[in-house]
């Protein structure tokens, strides 16, 4: 399941009170922009509180209206068509920084940047909501929702399920594109002259980390889509071999998971290197929320563990018996990696279940609603047990040490969707487009959302 981001919230602001319109040419536009910002604030507050009617989709729709108006306002300020009456101040409770107090952003460029980030987070949260509504039985939270293999098969055969998963992937790659655009277009006005602790949200490398997290989440959901036809097997069949017919290649799955792991780990490194006190930084940035750091660490380790599991399956199933020793080594490496995912309580829980010790114990465990880590541990142990039995009876191969195993390079299957900024609704850019006769009906990301 993709990461569920906290929502930013913002205080009310009236643009006509803080901006001077020397020629009186933008009175209606200022009122329209103020109203659009108010709708964004209301939708964010409702989504953050979980109120009825509050949703990620409502936030997305409100931002799509406000964003072209705000970019027009930025252009007018840059062209001195509008002038600040004093120091501008935009008050936000930030979505990524660990600070609890609201931050006061000192420029319209900061407001623009934070709105882009908020838009990306809302798109990702919308993808999360779509997947959560499916309640598929491979989710730990919904493992008991489908009482039979037939019911799980009906979910697999429903074309709406596949369409929803595809839609979630599209939203995540779009969100990644928005976050990447924000990272690449951080105006110098945002970073120049900052003093004291700066929000992590204004740090370009943190925005790139967010973009990478969304893209890694998109890959994870896409892999889930690849395995969707085999959902009844994974939920109800005994763990371990054999793979069902027409199952995706274990080698391909290993390479995909390696790419996912590398992407999560790179995002975590960017967050760690660019937040908190840093002697090499000109300013000190807020630390990022620990929930996001934990998510990146756990998902990166889980993906690396799954890659090793699929390397074990590939060596054991696709070498005509010549790679059984290597398969056992990969399975043990996967189990060791999974063992680092959770604290001692989870390991003790798995140990208490007696996974891999007896058939009765395994059946008991399968009746429990296991989390992802426990289910993967069970699966890895089953594959290892099968290969050990084969090796002891038939192959008699040496088991190489983990240090002798070589991982292949990862393989991506998705790329972020480049964000196209909206057409300005007023101001100098809008007038130039109108004069050229090619002004279009503009809204945020025209043609790439719905």
Coordinates of C-alpha atoms in Angstrom, one line a residue:
X1 CA 0.0 0.0 0.0
X2 CA 1.5 3.4 -0.9
X3 CA 2.5 5.7 1.9
X4 CA -0.4 7.8 3.2
X5 CA 1.0 11.4 3.6
X6 CA -0.2 13.9 6.2
X7 CA -2.2 16.8 4.8
X8 CA -0.9 20.3 5.1
X9 CA -3.3 22.9 6.4
X10 CA -3.2 26.7 6.0
X11 CA -4.7 29.8 7.6
X12 CA -7.1 32.1 5.7
X13 CA -5.7 34.9 3.7
X14 CA -7.3 37.7 1.5
X15 CA -5.1 38.7 -1.4
X16 CA -6.7 42.2 -1.7
X17 CA -5.6 42.9 1.8
X18 CA -1.9 42.1 1.3
X19 CA -1.4 43.1 -2.4
X20 CA -1.8 46.5 -4.0
X21 CA -3.2 46.7 -7.6
X22 CA -1.9 50.0 -8.9
X23 CA -3.9 50.1 -12.0
X24 CA -7.0 48.4 -10.7
X25 CA -6.7 45.8 -13.4
X26 CA -6.8 42.7 -11.2
X27 CA -9.6 43.4 -8.7
X28 CA -11.8 40.5 -9.9
X29 CA -8.8 38.2 -10.3
X30 CA -7.7 38.8 -6.7
X31 CA -11.2 38.0 -5.4
X32 CA -11.3 34.8 -7.5
X33 CA -7.9 33.7 -6.3
X34 CA -8.8 34.4 -2.7
X35 CA -11.9 32.3 -3.1
X36 CA -10.0 29.4 -4.7
X37 CA -7.4 29.5 -1.9
X38 CA -10.2 29.4 0.7
X39 CA -11.6 26.2 -1.0
X40 CA -8.2 24.6 -0.9
X41 CA -7.9 25.5 2.8
X42 CA -11.4 24.0 3.6
X43 CA -10.7 20.8 1.6
X44 CA -7.3 20.3 3.3
X45 CA -8.8 20.8 6.8
X46 CA -11.6 18.4 6.1
X47 CA -9.2 15.7 4.7
X48 CA -6.8 16.2 7.6
X49 CA -9.6 15.8 10.2
X50 CA -11.3 12.9 8.3
X51 CA -14.5 14.9 8.2
X52 CA -17.4 13.7 6.1
X53 CA -16.9 15.0 2.6
X54 CA -13.2 15.4 3.1
X55 CA -11.1 13.4 0.7
X56 CA -7.9 13.4 -1.3
X57 CA -10.0 13.8 -4.5
X58 CA -11.6 17.0 -3.0
X59 CA -8.1 18.4 -2.3
X60 CA -7.0 17.5 -5.8
X61 CA -9.9 19.2 -7.4
X62 CA -9.6 22.3 -5.3
X63 CA -5.9 22.7 -6.1
X64 CA -6.5 22.3 -9.8
X65 CA -8.7 25.4 -9.6
X66 CA -6.3 27.4 -7.4
X67 CA -2.9 26.5 -9.1
X68 CA -3.4 28.4 -12.4
X69 CA -4.7 31.4 -10.5
X70 CA -1.7 31.3 -8.1
X71 CA 0.8 31.0 -11.0
X72 CA -0.9 34.0 -12.6
X73 CA -0.5 35.9 -9.3
X74 CA 3.2 35.0 -9.1
X75 CA 3.7 36.3 -12.7
X76 CA 1.9 39.6 -11.8
X77 CA 4.1 40.1 -8.8
X78 CA 7.3 39.3 -10.7
X79 CA 6.2 41.9 -13.4
X80 CA 5.3 44.5 -10.8
X81 CA 1.7 44.5 -11.9
X82 CA 0.8 43.7 -8.3
X83 CA 2.8 45.0 -5.3
X84 CA 3.0 43.7 -1.8
X85 CA 1.6 46.1 0.8
X86 CA 4.1 44.8 3.3
X87 CA 6.0 41.6 4.1
X88 CA 4.0 38.7 2.8
X89 CA 3.2 35.8 5.3
X90 CA 1.6 32.5 4.4
X91 CA 0.9 30.4 7.4
X92 CA 1.0 26.6 6.9
X93 CA 1.0 23.5 9.1
X94 CA 3.5 21.5 7.1
X95 CA 3.0 17.9 5.8
X96 CA 6.6 16.6 6.0
X97 CA 8.5 18.5 8.6
X98 CA 8.5 17.1 12.1
X99 CA 7.9 20.6 13.6
X100 CA 4.5 20.9 15.3
X101 CA 4.2 24.7 15.2
X102 CA 2.9 26.3 12.0
X103 CA 5.5 27.7 9.6
X104 CA 5.3 31.2 8.1
X105 CA 6.3 31.2 4.5
X106 CA 7.7 34.7 3.5
X107 CA 7.0 34.8 -0.2
X108 CA 4.5 34.0 -2.9
X109 CA 7.1 31.6 -4.5
X110 CA 7.1 29.6 -1.2
X111 CA 3.3 29.4 -1.4
X112 CA 3.5 28.2 -5.0
X113 CA 6.1 25.6 -4.1
X114 CA 4.2 24.3 -1.2
X115 CA 1.0 24.1 -3.2
X116 CA 2.8 22.0 -5.8
X117 CA 4.0 19.6 -3.1
X118 CA 0.5 19.5 -1.5
X119 CA -0.9 18.6 -4.9
X120 CA 1.6 15.8 -5.3
X121 CA 0.8 14.4 -1.9
X122 CA -2.9 14.6 -2.5
X123 CA -2.6 12.7 -5.8
X124 CA -0.6 10.0 -4.0
X125 CA -3.2 9.8 -1.2
X126 CA -6.0 9.5 -3.8
X127 CA -4.1 6.4 -5.2
X128 CA -3.9 5.1 -1.6
X129 CA -7.7 5.6 -1.1
X130 CA -8.5 3.8 -4.4
X131 CA -6.4 0.8 -3.4
X132 CA -7.7 0.7 0.2
X133 CA -11.3 0.6 -1.1
X134 CA -10.6 -2.6 -3.0
X135 CA -10.0 -4.5 0.2
X136 CA -8.2 -7.3 -1.5
X137 CA -7.4 -10.3 0.7
X138 CA -3.7 -10.0 0.1
X139 CA -3.7 -6.8 2.2
X140 CA -2.9 -7.6 5.9
X141 CA -5.8 -5.4 7.0
X142 CA -8.2 -7.3 4.8
X143 CA -6.8 -10.8 4.9
X144 CA -10.1 -12.1 6.4
X145 CA -12.4 -10.1 4.2
X146 CA -12.7 -12.8 1.5
X147 CA -13.9 -16.1 3.1
X148 CA -13.2 -18.4 0.2
X149 CA -10.9 -19.0 -2.8
X150 CA -14.0 -18.6 -5.0
X151 CA -14.6 -15.1 -3.6
X152 CA -11.0 -14.2 -4.1
X153 CA -11.2 -15.4 -7.7
X154 CA -14.3 -13.3 -8.3
X155 CA -12.3 -10.3 -7.2
X156 CA -9.5 -11.2 -9.6
X157 CA -12.0 -11.7 -12.5
X158 CA -13.6 -8.3 -11.9
X159 CA -12.2 -5.9 -14.6
X160 CA -12.9 -3.0 -12.2
X161 CA -10.3 -4.2 -9.9
X162 CA -7.5 -4.2 -12.5
X163 CA -8.7 -0.8 -13.8
X164 CA -8.6 0.6 -10.2
X165 CA -5.0 -0.6 -9.7
X166 CA -4.0 0.8 -13.1
X167 CA -5.5 4.1 -12.1
X168 CA -3.6 4.1 -8.8
X169 CA -0.4 3.6 -10.7
X170 CA -1.2 6.5 -13.1
X171 CA -1.9 8.8 -10.1
X172 CA 1.4 7.8 -8.4
X173 CA 3.6 8.4 -11.5
X174 CA 1.8 11.7 -12.0
X175 CA 2.4 12.7 -8.4
X176 CA 6.0 11.8 -8.8
X177 CA 6.2 14.1 -11.8
X178 CA 4.6 17.0 -9.8
X179 CA 7.1 16.5 -7.0
X180 CA 10.0 16.3 -9.4
X181 CA 8.9 19.5 -11.1
X182 CA 8.7 21.3 -7.8
X183 CA 12.2 20.1 -7.0
X184 CA 13.6 21.3 -10.3
X185 CA 11.9 24.6 -10.3
X186 CA 12.5 25.9 -6.7
X187 CA 12.9 29.6 -7.4
X188 CA 15.9 31.3 -6.0
X189 CA 13.5 33.6 -4.2
X190 CA 12.5 30.7 -2.0
X191 CA 16.0 29.8 -0.8
X192 CA 17.8 33.1 -0.9
X193 CA 18.2 34.9 2.3
X194 CA 16.7 32.3 4.6
X195 CA 17.6 32.5 8.2
X196 CA 17.3 30.0 11.0
X197 CA 15.5 26.7 10.6
X198 CA 14.0 26.2 7.1
X199 CA 11.1 23.8 6.4
X200 CA 12.2 20.5 4.9
X201 CA 9.5 21.1 2.3
X202 CA 11.6 23.9 0.7
X203 CA 14.6 21.7 0.3
X204 CA 14.9 20.5 -3.4
X205 CA 16.5 17.1 -2.4
X206 CA 13.7 16.4 0.0
X207 CA 11.2 17.0 -2.9
X208 CA 13.2 14.7 -5.1
X209 CA 13.1 12.1 -2.3
X210 CA 9.3 12.4 -2.2
X211 CA 9.2 12.0 -6.0
X212 CA 11.3 8.8 -5.8
X213 CA 9.1 7.5 -3.0
X214 CA 6.0 7.9 -5.1
X215 CA 7.7 6.3 -8.1
X216 CA 8.8 3.3 -6.0
X217 CA 5.3 3.0 -4.6
X218 CA 4.0 3.0 -8.2
X219 CA 6.3 0.1 -9.0
X220 CA 5.2 -1.8 -6.0
X221 CA 1.5 -1.4 -7.1
X222 CA 2.4 -2.4 -10.6
X223 CA 4.1 -5.6 -9.4
X224 CA 0.9 -6.3 -7.4
X225 CA -1.0 -5.9 -10.6
X226 CA 1.3 -8.4 -12.3
X227 CA 0.6 -11.0 -9.5
X228 CA -3.2 -10.2 -9.3
X229 CA -4.2 -13.3 -11.4
X230 CA -2.5 -15.5 -8.9
X231 CA -4.1 -13.9 -5.8
X232 CA -6.1 -17.0 -4.8
X233 CA -2.9 -19.1 -4.9
X234 CA -1.0 -16.7 -2.7
X235 CA -3.9 -16.3 -0.2
X236 CA -5.1 -19.9 0.1
X237 CA -2.5 -22.3 -1.3
X238 CA 0.2 -23.7 1.0
X239 CA 3.4 -21.5 1.0
X240 CA 6.3 -22.5 -1.1
X241 CA 6.6 -24.5 -4.4
X242 CA 5.3 -25.0 -6.9
X243 CA 4.6 -21.7 -8.7
X244 CA 1.3 -21.7 -10.5
X245 CA 1.2 -22.0 -14.3
X246 CA 1.9 -18.8 -16.3
X247 CA 3.4 -17.1 -13.2
X248 CA 5.6 -14.1 -14.1
X249 CA 9.3 -14.9 -14.3
X250 CA 11.0 -15.1 -11.0
X251 CA 14.1 -13.4 -12.5
X252 CA 12.0 -10.5 -13.7
X253 CA 10.3 -10.1 -10.3
X254 CA 13.8 -10.1 -8.6
X255 CA 15.0 -7.4 -10.9
X256 CA 11.9 -5.3 -10.4
X257 CA 12.1 -5.6 -6.6
X258 CA 15.8 -4.7 -6.7
X259 CA 14.9 -1.5 -8.5
X260 CA 12.2 -0.7 -6.0
X261 CA 14.7 -1.3 -3.1
X262 CA 17.3 0.9 -4.7
X263 CA 14.7 3.7 -5.2
X264 CA 13.5 3.6 -1.6
X265 CA 17.0 3.5 -0.3
X266 CA 18.1 6.5 -2.4
X267 CA 15.1 8.5 -1.2
X268 CA 16.0 7.7 2.4
X269 CA 19.6 8.8 1.8
X270 CA 18.4 12.1 0.3
X271 CA 16.1 12.7 3.3
X272 CA 18.9 11.8 5.8
X273 CA 21.5 14.0 4.0
X274 CA 19.4 17.1 3.6
X275 CA 17.4 17.5 6.8
X276 CA 18.4 18.1 10.4
X277 CA 21.6 19.9 11.4
X278 CA 24.2 19.8 8.7
X279 CA 27.6 21.4 8.9
X280 CA 27.8 21.6 5.1
X281 CA 24.4 23.3 4.6
X282 CA 23.9 27.1 4.5
X283 CA 20.8 26.7 6.6
X284 CA 19.5 24.1 9.0
X285 CA 16.4 22.3 7.8
X286 CA 13.7 20.7 9.8
X287 CA 13.9 16.9 10.2
X288 CA 11.4 15.0 8.1
X289 CA 8.6 13.2 9.9
X290 CA 9.9 9.9 11.4
X291 CA 6.9 7.9 9.9
X292 CA 8.2 8.6 6.4
X293 CA 11.8 7.6 7.2
X294 CA 10.5 4.4 8.8
X295 CA 8.4 3.7 5.8
X296 CA 11.3 4.2 3.4
X297 CA 13.6 2.0 5.5
X298 CA 11.1 -0.8 5.9
X299 CA 9.9 -0.8 2.3
X300 CA 13.5 -0.7 1.0
X301 CA 14.4 -3.7 3.2
X302 CA 11.3 -5.6 2.3
X303 CA 11.8 -5.1 -1.5
X304 CA 15.4 -6.2 -1.1
X305 CA 14.2 -9.3 0.8
X306 CA 11.7 -10.1 -1.9
X307 CA 14.3 -9.8 -4.6
X308 CA 16.4 -12.4 -2.8
X309 CA 13.4 -14.7 -2.4
X310 CA 12.8 -14.5 -6.2
X311 CA 16.5 -15.1 -6.9
X312 CA 16.1 -18.3 -4.8
X313 CA 13.1 -19.4 -6.8
X314 CA 14.8 -18.6 -10.1
X315 CA 17.9 -20.6 -9.1
X316 CA 15.8 -23.5 -7.9
X317 CA 13.1 -23.7 -10.6
X318 CA 14.9 -22.6 -13.8
X319 CA 18.3 -24.4 -13.6
X320 CA 17.1 -28.1 -14.0
X321 CA 18.4 -28.9 -10.5
X322 CA 21.9 -27.4 -11.1
X323 CA 21.2 -24.4 -8.9
X324 CA 19.7 -26.0 -5.8
X325 CA 22.6 -25.0 -3.5
X326 CA 22.5 -21.4 -4.7
X327 CA 18.7 -21.4 -4.2
X328 CA 19.1 -22.4 -0.6
X329 CA 21.7 -19.7 -0.1
X330 CA 19.4 -17.1 -1.6
X331 CA 16.5 -18.3 0.5
X332 CA 18.6 -18.0 3.7
X333 CA 19.8 -14.6 2.7
X334 CA 16.2 -13.5 2.1
X335 CA 15.2 -14.9 5.5
X336 CA 18.1 -13.0 7.2
X337 CA 17.0 -9.8 5.4
X338 CA 13.4 -10.2 6.5
X339 CA 14.5 -10.9 10.1
X340 CA 16.0 -7.4 10.2
X341 CA 12.7 -5.8 9.2
X342 CA 11.0 -6.0 12.5
X343 CA 12.0 -5.8 16.2
X344 CA 12.4 -8.7 18.6
X345 CA 8.7 -9.0 19.2
X346 CA 7.9 -9.9 15.7
X347 CA 10.7 -12.4 15.5
X348 CA 9.5 -14.0 18.8
X349 CA 6.0 -14.1 17.3
X350 CA 7.3 -16.0 14.3
X351 CA 9.4 -18.3 16.4
X352 CA 6.4 -19.0 18.6
X353 CA 4.3 -19.9 15.6
X354 CA 6.9 -22.6 14.8
X355 CA 7.0 -21.7 11.1
X356 CA 8.8 -24.5 9.2
X357 CA 8.6 -27.0 12.1
X358 CA 5.5 -29.0 11.5
X359 CA 2.6 -29.2 9.1
X360 CA 0.0 -28.6 11.8
X361 CA 1.8 -25.4 12.9
X362 CA 1.9 -24.1 9.3
X363 CA -1.8 -24.7 9.0
X364 CA -2.4 -22.8 12.2
X365 CA -0.3 -19.9 11.0
X366 CA -2.2 -19.7 7.7
X367 CA -5.5 -19.4 9.6
X368 CA -4.1 -16.3 11.3
X369 CA -4.3 -13.0 9.6
X370 CA -0.6 -12.6 9.0
X371 CA 1.2 -9.3 8.1
X372 CA 3.3 -9.0 5.1
X373 CA 6.6 -9.8 6.8
X374 CA 5.3 -12.9 8.6
X375 CA 3.7 -14.2 5.4
X376 CA 6.9 -13.6 3.4
X377 CA 8.9 -15.4 6.2
X378 CA 6.6 -18.3 5.9
X379 CA 6.9 -18.4 2.2
X380 CA 10.7 -18.2 2.2
X381 CA 11.0 -20.9 4.8
X382 CA 8.7 -23.2 2.7
X383 CA 10.9 -22.7 -0.4
X384 CA 14.1 -23.2 1.6
X385 CA 12.7 -26.4 3.2
X386 CA 11.7 -27.8 -0.2
X387 CA 15.2 -27.1 -1.7
X388 CA 17.0 -28.5 1.4
X389 CA 15.0 -31.7 1.1
X390 CA 15.8 -31.9 -2.6
X391 CA 19.5 -31.2 -2.0
X392 CA 19.8 -33.8 0.8
X393 CA 18.1 -36.5 -1.3
X394 CA 19.2 -35.8 -4.9
X395 CA 21.5 -32.9 -5.6
X396 CA 24.1 -32.9 -2.8
X397 CA 25.3 -29.5 -3.8
X398 CA 27.5 -27.2 -1.7
X399 CA 25.7 -24.2 -0.4
X400 CA 27.6 -21.0 -1.2
X401 CA 28.1 -18.3 1.5
X402 CA 25.9 -15.2 1.2
X403 CA 29.1 -13.2 0.3
X404 CA 29.5 -15.2 -2.9
X405 CA 26.0 -14.4 -4.2
X406 CA 25.7 -11.7 -6.9
X407 CA 22.7 -9.6 -7.4
X408 CA 21.8 -8.5 -10.9
X409 CA 21.0 -4.8 -11.7
X410 CA 17.5 -3.7 -11.0
X411 CA 15.0 -3.1 -13.8
X412 CA 12.4 -0.2 -13.9
X413 CA 9.1 -0.6 -15.7
X414 CA 7.7 2.9 -15.0
X415 CA 8.9 6.4 -15.3
X416 CA 7.4 9.6 -13.8
X417 CA 5.0 11.5 -15.9
X418 CA 6.4 15.0 -16.5
X419 CA 4.2 17.7 -15.1
X420 CA 3.0 20.5 -17.4
X421 CA 2.3 23.7 -15.5
X422 CA -1.2 25.2 -16.0
X423 CA -1.9 28.0 -18.4
X424 CA -2.1 31.3 -16.5
X425 CA -5.6 32.7 -16.2
X426 CA -4.6 36.4 -16.0
X427 CA -1.5 38.5 -16.1
X428 CA 1.3 39.0 -18.6
X429 CA 1.5 35.4 -19.8
X430 CA -2.2 35.2 -20.3
X431 CA -2.3 38.4 -22.3
X432 CA 0.6 37.2 -24.5
X433 CA -1.2 34.0 -25.3
X434 CA -4.4 35.9 -26.1
X435 CA -2.6 38.3 -28.3
X436 CA -1.1 35.4 -30.2
X437 CA -4.6 33.9 -30.7
X438 CA -3.8 30.6 -29.1
X439 CA -5.1 31.0 -25.6
X440 CA -6.5 27.7 -24.3
X441 CA -8.9 26.8 -21.6
X442 CA -6.2 26.2 -18.9
X443 CA -6.3 24.3 -15.7
X444 CA -3.7 22.5 -13.6
X445 CA -2.1 19.7 -15.7
X446 CA -4.7 20.0 -18.5
X447 CA -5.4 16.7 -20.1
X448 CA -3.4 14.5 -17.7
X449 CA -5.6 13.9 -14.7
X450 CA -8.9 12.4 -15.5

